[in-house]
């Protein structure tokens, strides 16, 4: 039996209601989704917010609104914000978001931070000072090499060892496959990282199961997949969570009730 932790990523930066009518776009919808997924066992929420037109946003006010509603609906659920640029924001905007919110937890793309090393160093230093639990987003071997170099030169504090490995790509339509995981794990093995996995495409659940069985943590949701291979779309994020947890139980695995998730100790929102 393997114990694991589960984070839900219910919307992402790019999909909308045209992709799935149950994809949450507004703060109330995000809170409702968080509650439904938490009731099934999801321990944390990976949070994206949208502007009035439904476009990906890093606006601090919108984040505060969503975080407040989620924490009101599910006080014990961890919240991790994203700083993803989605091709819309530069490193300065990402840094400004972190400065304004000083969140308990944030996902930060190494590849995106590398666009401006001086601002990247400021962002990581800010997170260290603020106590923000950073989860580095790693897409490729080059991301791993960059993170290793930044540990070596001090750009990234040595204690920031949480990463999420991304299998597949949304932009190119490249689907994730479970066979992609072992080479990725071999790349990060020398770095002593605490790793999670997300996977784009209809084999999301198979990839996540492989991650659990390899000793990793997992992130699931409509950001990465709307339905299984050869089947209809899930009714909502909670249906995907339930299906995956049923799969893990059938294989003898269980959620870890004692493991802290990013953002699990929520701060008072200011």
Tab-separated table of C-alpha atoms in Angstrom:
chain	number	residue	atom	x	y	z
A	1	UNK	CA	0.000	0.000	0.000
A	2	UNK	CA	1.218	3.483	-0.911
A	3	UNK	CA	-0.034	6.686	0.708
A	4	UNK	CA	-0.238	9.837	-1.402
A	5	UNK	CA	-1.601	13.374	-1.431
A	6	UNK	CA	-4.055	14.804	-3.947
A	7	UNK	CA	-4.377	18.370	-5.218
A	8	UNK	CA	-7.119	19.411	-7.646
A	9	UNK	CA	-6.512	21.832	-10.541
A	10	UNK	CA	-10.069	22.549	-11.672
A	11	UNK	CA	-9.682	25.064	-14.491
A	12	UNK	CA	-6.178	26.077	-15.586
A	13	UNK	CA	-5.376	29.116	-17.686
A	14	UNK	CA	-6.846	28.299	-21.082
A	15	UNK	CA	-9.997	26.184	-21.054
A	16	UNK	CA	-13.466	27.669	-20.726
A	17	UNK	CA	-17.164	26.833	-20.689
A	18	UNK	CA	-17.018	25.965	-24.387
A	19	UNK	CA	-14.660	23.128	-23.492
A	20	UNK	CA	-16.813	21.883	-20.609
A	21	UNK	CA	-19.885	23.575	-19.082
A	22	UNK	CA	-18.853	22.515	-15.555
A	23	UNK	CA	-15.393	24.078	-15.743
A	24	UNK	CA	-15.290	26.651	-12.908
A	25	UNK	CA	-14.513	30.202	-14.000
A	26	UNK	CA	-15.761	32.477	-11.221
A	27	UNK	CA	-14.816	32.651	-7.554
A	28	UNK	CA	-18.142	31.131	-6.384
A	29	UNK	CA	-17.787	28.301	-8.911
A	30	UNK	CA	-14.239	27.640	-7.719
A	31	UNK	CA	-15.402	27.487	-4.106
A	32	UNK	CA	-18.219	25.093	-5.011
A	33	UNK	CA	-15.793	22.870	-6.926
A	34	UNK	CA	-13.256	22.944	-4.106
A	35	UNK	CA	-15.894	21.813	-1.615
A	36	UNK	CA	-17.108	18.967	-3.832
A	37	UNK	CA	-13.577	17.701	-4.438
A	38	UNK	CA	-12.542	18.096	-0.798
A	39	UNK	CA	-15.510	16.000	0.322
A	40	UNK	CA	-14.110	13.175	-1.798
A	41	UNK	CA	-10.604	13.544	-0.395
A	42	UNK	CA	-8.772	16.257	-2.344
A	43	UNK	CA	-6.508	17.997	0.151
A	44	UNK	CA	-5.551	21.156	-1.740
A	45	UNK	CA	-6.613	23.428	-4.588
A	46	UNK	CA	-4.375	24.698	-7.389
A	47	UNK	CA	-5.960	28.069	-8.075
A	48	UNK	CA	-6.223	29.994	-11.344
A	49	UNK	CA	-8.423	33.095	-11.567
A	50	UNK	CA	-9.968	34.765	-14.612
A	51	UNK	CA	-10.859	38.335	-15.513
A	52	UNK	CA	-14.339	39.573	-16.450
A	53	UNK	CA	-13.904	38.155	-19.967
A	54	UNK	CA	-12.770	34.776	-18.690
A	55	UNK	CA	-9.105	35.348	-19.534
A	56	UNK	CA	-6.319	34.067	-17.273
A	57	UNK	CA	-5.372	36.687	-14.679
A	58	UNK	CA	-2.773	37.330	-11.990
A	59	UNK	CA	-4.827	40.121	-10.443
A	60	UNK	CA	-4.335	40.178	-6.674
A	61	UNK	CA	-7.883	41.348	-6.001
A	62	UNK	CA	-9.391	38.469	-7.942
A	63	UNK	CA	-7.101	36.057	-6.148
A	64	UNK	CA	-8.131	37.445	-2.758
A	65	UNK	CA	-11.817	37.084	-3.624
A	66	UNK	CA	-11.405	33.481	-4.745
A	67	UNK	CA	-9.161	32.531	-1.821
A	68	UNK	CA	-11.602	34.054	0.639
A	69	UNK	CA	-14.587	32.164	-0.777
A	70	UNK	CA	-12.683	28.883	-0.977
A	71	UNK	CA	-11.365	29.147	2.577
A	72	UNK	CA	-14.860	30.054	3.802
A	73	UNK	CA	-16.365	27.023	2.050
A	74	UNK	CA	-13.516	24.620	2.896
A	75	UNK	CA	-11.432	25.966	5.807
A	76	UNK	CA	-9.153	22.918	5.945
A	77	UNK	CA	-8.285	22.809	2.235
A	78	UNK	CA	-4.870	24.055	1.184
A	79	UNK	CA	-4.709	26.746	-1.509
A	80	UNK	CA	-1.845	27.098	-3.949
A	81	UNK	CA	-1.954	30.026	-6.367
A	82	UNK	CA	-0.367	29.853	-9.794
A	83	UNK	CA	1.993	32.452	-11.236
A	84	UNK	CA	1.749	30.910	-14.715
A	85	UNK	CA	2.180	33.468	-17.477
A	86	UNK	CA	0.117	31.596	-20.124
A	87	UNK	CA	1.878	33.804	-22.654
A	88	UNK	CA	0.298	36.920	-21.145
A	89	UNK	CA	2.559	38.048	-18.297
A	90	UNK	CA	6.252	38.807	-17.886
A	91	UNK	CA	8.384	38.018	-14.848
A	92	UNK	CA	7.746	41.492	-13.466
A	93	UNK	CA	4.007	40.811	-13.366
A	94	UNK	CA	4.590	37.442	-11.742
A	95	UNK	CA	6.799	39.046	-9.095
A	96	UNK	CA	4.178	41.753	-8.492
A	97	UNK	CA	1.535	39.063	-7.913
A	98	UNK	CA	3.732	37.332	-5.340
A	99	UNK	CA	4.532	40.649	-3.648
A	100	UNK	CA	0.883	41.647	-3.407
A	101	UNK	CA	-0.368	38.319	-2.079
A	102	UNK	CA	2.557	36.749	-0.206
A	103	UNK	CA	0.607	33.504	-0.472
A	104	UNK	CA	1.035	30.404	1.638
A	105	UNK	CA	1.858	28.426	-1.506
A	106	UNK	CA	2.546	29.172	-5.170
A	107	UNK	CA	3.521	27.230	-8.263
A	108	UNK	CA	6.344	28.910	-10.177
A	109	UNK	CA	7.599	27.883	-13.614
A	110	UNK	CA	11.390	27.616	-13.802
A	111	UNK	CA	11.197	28.135	-17.566
A	112	UNK	CA	9.209	31.338	-17.180
A	113	UNK	CA	11.391	32.704	-14.379
A	114	UNK	CA	14.463	32.152	-16.566
A	115	UNK	CA	13.245	34.949	-18.860
A	116	UNK	CA	14.672	37.444	-16.340
A	117	UNK	CA	17.188	36.011	-13.893
A	118	UNK	CA	17.510	39.160	-11.779
A	119	UNK	CA	13.759	39.355	-11.207
A	120	UNK	CA	13.664	35.595	-10.697
A	121	UNK	CA	16.171	35.906	-7.860
A	122	UNK	CA	13.989	38.602	-6.294
A	123	UNK	CA	10.897	36.403	-6.619
A	124	UNK	CA	12.522	33.427	-4.923
A	125	UNK	CA	13.990	35.649	-2.189
A	126	UNK	CA	10.563	37.198	-1.593
A	127	UNK	CA	8.960	33.771	-1.291
A	128	UNK	CA	11.649	32.686	1.145
A	129	UNK	CA	11.130	35.787	3.273
A	130	UNK	CA	7.327	35.493	3.131
A	131	UNK	CA	7.297	31.782	3.928
A	132	UNK	CA	5.626	30.942	0.620
A	133	UNK	CA	5.888	27.250	-0.209
A	134	UNK	CA	7.162	27.278	-3.788
A	135	UNK	CA	6.433	24.380	-6.101
A	136	UNK	CA	8.732	24.574	-9.123
A	137	UNK	CA	7.046	23.647	-12.415
A	138	UNK	CA	9.294	21.408	-14.522
A	139	UNK	CA	8.342	20.716	-18.142
A	140	UNK	CA	11.566	19.522	-19.752
A	141	UNK	CA	15.142	18.378	-19.068
A	142	UNK	CA	16.191	21.990	-19.605
A	143	UNK	CA	13.985	23.047	-16.692
A	144	UNK	CA	15.695	20.482	-14.474
A	145	UNK	CA	19.125	21.730	-15.562
A	146	UNK	CA	18.118	25.333	-14.859
A	147	UNK	CA	16.816	24.498	-11.402
A	148	UNK	CA	19.998	22.581	-10.596
A	149	UNK	CA	22.098	25.560	-11.707
A	150	UNK	CA	20.029	27.921	-9.574
A	151	UNK	CA	20.494	25.729	-6.520
A	152	UNK	CA	24.226	25.812	-7.190
A	153	UNK	CA	24.488	29.600	-7.524
A	154	UNK	CA	21.974	30.427	-4.783
A	155	UNK	CA	19.272	31.941	-7.002
A	156	UNK	CA	16.853	29.391	-5.561
A	157	UNK	CA	17.188	28.743	-1.815
A	158	UNK	CA	18.312	25.204	-1.115
A	159	UNK	CA	15.269	24.448	1.029
A	160	UNK	CA	12.844	25.011	-1.903
A	161	UNK	CA	12.747	21.371	-2.989
A	162	UNK	CA	9.112	20.925	-4.056
A	163	UNK	CA	8.473	20.365	-7.763
A	164	UNK	CA	5.663	19.343	-10.060
A	165	UNK	CA	6.563	17.343	-13.146
A	166	UNK	CA	4.398	18.029	-16.190
A	167	UNK	CA	3.785	15.228	-18.677
A	168	UNK	CA	2.381	16.124	-22.099
A	169	UNK	CA	1.586	19.583	-23.418
A	170	UNK	CA	-1.669	21.494	-23.765
A	171	UNK	CA	-0.386	23.966	-26.369
A	172	UNK	CA	0.870	21.332	-28.821
A	173	UNK	CA	-1.734	18.707	-28.026
A	174	UNK	CA	0.930	16.181	-27.053
A	175	UNK	CA	-0.776	13.710	-24.691
A	176	UNK	CA	0.939	12.352	-21.612
A	177	UNK	CA	1.862	8.683	-21.389
A	178	UNK	CA	2.866	6.733	-18.264
A	179	UNK	CA	6.078	5.704	-20.033
A	180	UNK	CA	7.196	9.346	-19.932
A	181	UNK	CA	7.529	9.276	-16.146
A	182	UNK	CA	10.583	7.041	-15.498
A	183	UNK	CA	12.984	9.130	-17.629
A	184	UNK	CA	11.804	12.288	-15.847
A	185	UNK	CA	12.358	10.681	-12.457
A	186	UNK	CA	15.856	9.637	-13.490
A	187	UNK	CA	16.644	13.267	-14.352
A	188	UNK	CA	15.574	14.640	-10.979
A	189	UNK	CA	16.941	11.790	-8.855
A	190	UNK	CA	20.244	13.557	-7.979
A	191	UNK	CA	18.429	16.661	-6.680
A	192	UNK	CA	16.604	15.144	-3.692
A	193	UNK	CA	13.262	16.700	-4.622
A	194	UNK	CA	9.744	16.227	-3.250
A	195	UNK	CA	7.795	15.666	-6.443
A	196	UNK	CA	4.236	15.701	-7.680
A	197	UNK	CA	2.863	14.939	-11.131
A	198	UNK	CA	0.249	16.354	-13.464
A	199	UNK	CA	-0.475	14.949	-16.912
A	200	UNK	CA	-2.234	16.384	-19.954
A	201	UNK	CA	-4.618	14.267	-21.983
A	202	UNK	CA	-6.907	11.254	-21.706
A	203	UNK	CA	-4.307	9.060	-19.963
A	204	UNK	CA	-4.113	11.466	-17.020
A	205	UNK	CA	-5.352	8.899	-14.504
A	206	UNK	CA	-2.958	6.201	-15.724
A	207	UNK	CA	-0.060	8.635	-15.414
A	208	UNK	CA	-1.125	9.699	-11.933
A	209	UNK	CA	-1.452	6.084	-10.836
A	210	UNK	CA	2.099	5.480	-12.082
A	211	UNK	CA	3.211	8.472	-10.017
A	212	UNK	CA	1.560	7.139	-6.867
A	213	UNK	CA	3.185	3.763	-7.396
A	214	UNK	CA	6.568	5.471	-7.866
A	215	UNK	CA	6.191	7.311	-4.553
A	216	UNK	CA	5.036	10.702	-5.813
A	217	UNK	CA	2.124	13.017	-5.089
A	218	UNK	CA	-0.515	13.920	-7.678
A	219	UNK	CA	-2.510	16.812	-9.096
A	220	UNK	CA	-5.718	16.114	-10.986
A	221	UNK	CA	-8.414	18.117	-12.730
A	222	UNK	CA	-9.876	19.839	-15.749
A	223	UNK	CA	-6.734	21.938	-16.208
A	224	UNK	CA	-5.136	18.779	-17.559
A	225	UNK	CA	-7.887	16.421	-18.720
A	226	UNK	CA	-11.636	16.517	-19.291
A	227	UNK	CA	-12.234	12.803	-19.711
A	228	UNK	CA	-10.732	9.328	-19.983
A	229	UNK	CA	-9.331	7.522	-22.981
A	230	UNK	CA	-12.180	6.262	-25.152
A	231	UNK	CA	-14.892	7.510	-22.838
A	232	UNK	CA	-17.198	10.503	-22.375
A	233	UNK	CA	-16.116	13.585	-20.464
A	234	UNK	CA	-16.437	13.496	-16.698
A	235	UNK	CA	-19.483	15.335	-15.372
A	236	UNK	CA	-17.260	17.675	-13.369
A	237	UNK	CA	-13.951	17.820	-11.514
A	238	UNK	CA	-15.375	15.873	-8.595
A	239	UNK	CA	-16.303	13.001	-10.908
A	240	UNK	CA	-12.706	12.817	-12.104
A	241	UNK	CA	-11.404	12.879	-8.530
A	242	UNK	CA	-13.827	10.123	-7.525
A	243	UNK	CA	-12.895	7.941	-10.504
A	244	UNK	CA	-9.191	8.283	-9.779
A	245	UNK	CA	-9.560	7.565	-6.079
A	246	UNK	CA	-11.602	4.460	-6.886
A	247	UNK	CA	-8.752	3.371	-9.150
A	248	UNK	CA	-6.154	3.867	-6.438
A	249	UNK	CA	-8.226	2.047	-3.821
A	250	UNK	CA	-8.589	-0.897	-6.198
A	251	UNK	CA	-4.792	-1.011	-6.405
A	252	UNK	CA	-4.398	-0.886	-2.637
A	253	UNK	CA	-3.339	2.761	-2.293
A	254	UNK	CA	-4.790	5.393	0.026
A	255	UNK	CA	-4.677	9.103	0.702
A	256	UNK	CA	-2.167	10.166	3.344
A	257	UNK	CA	-4.183	11.803	6.143
A	258	UNK	CA	-1.102	13.266	7.820
A	259	UNK	CA	0.838	14.733	4.898
A	260	UNK	CA	0.779	18.531	4.635
A	261	UNK	CA	-0.166	19.861	1.222
A	262	UNK	CA	1.027	23.189	-0.187
A	263	UNK	CA	-0.883	25.978	1.471
A	264	UNK	CA	-2.473	23.662	4.008
A	265	UNK	CA	-1.847	26.150	6.793
A	266	UNK	CA	-3.864	29.031	5.419
A	267	UNK	CA	-3.064	32.558	6.492
A	268	UNK	CA	-5.465	35.347	7.174
A	269	UNK	CA	-6.114	37.052	3.859
A	270	UNK	CA	-5.188	40.720	3.731
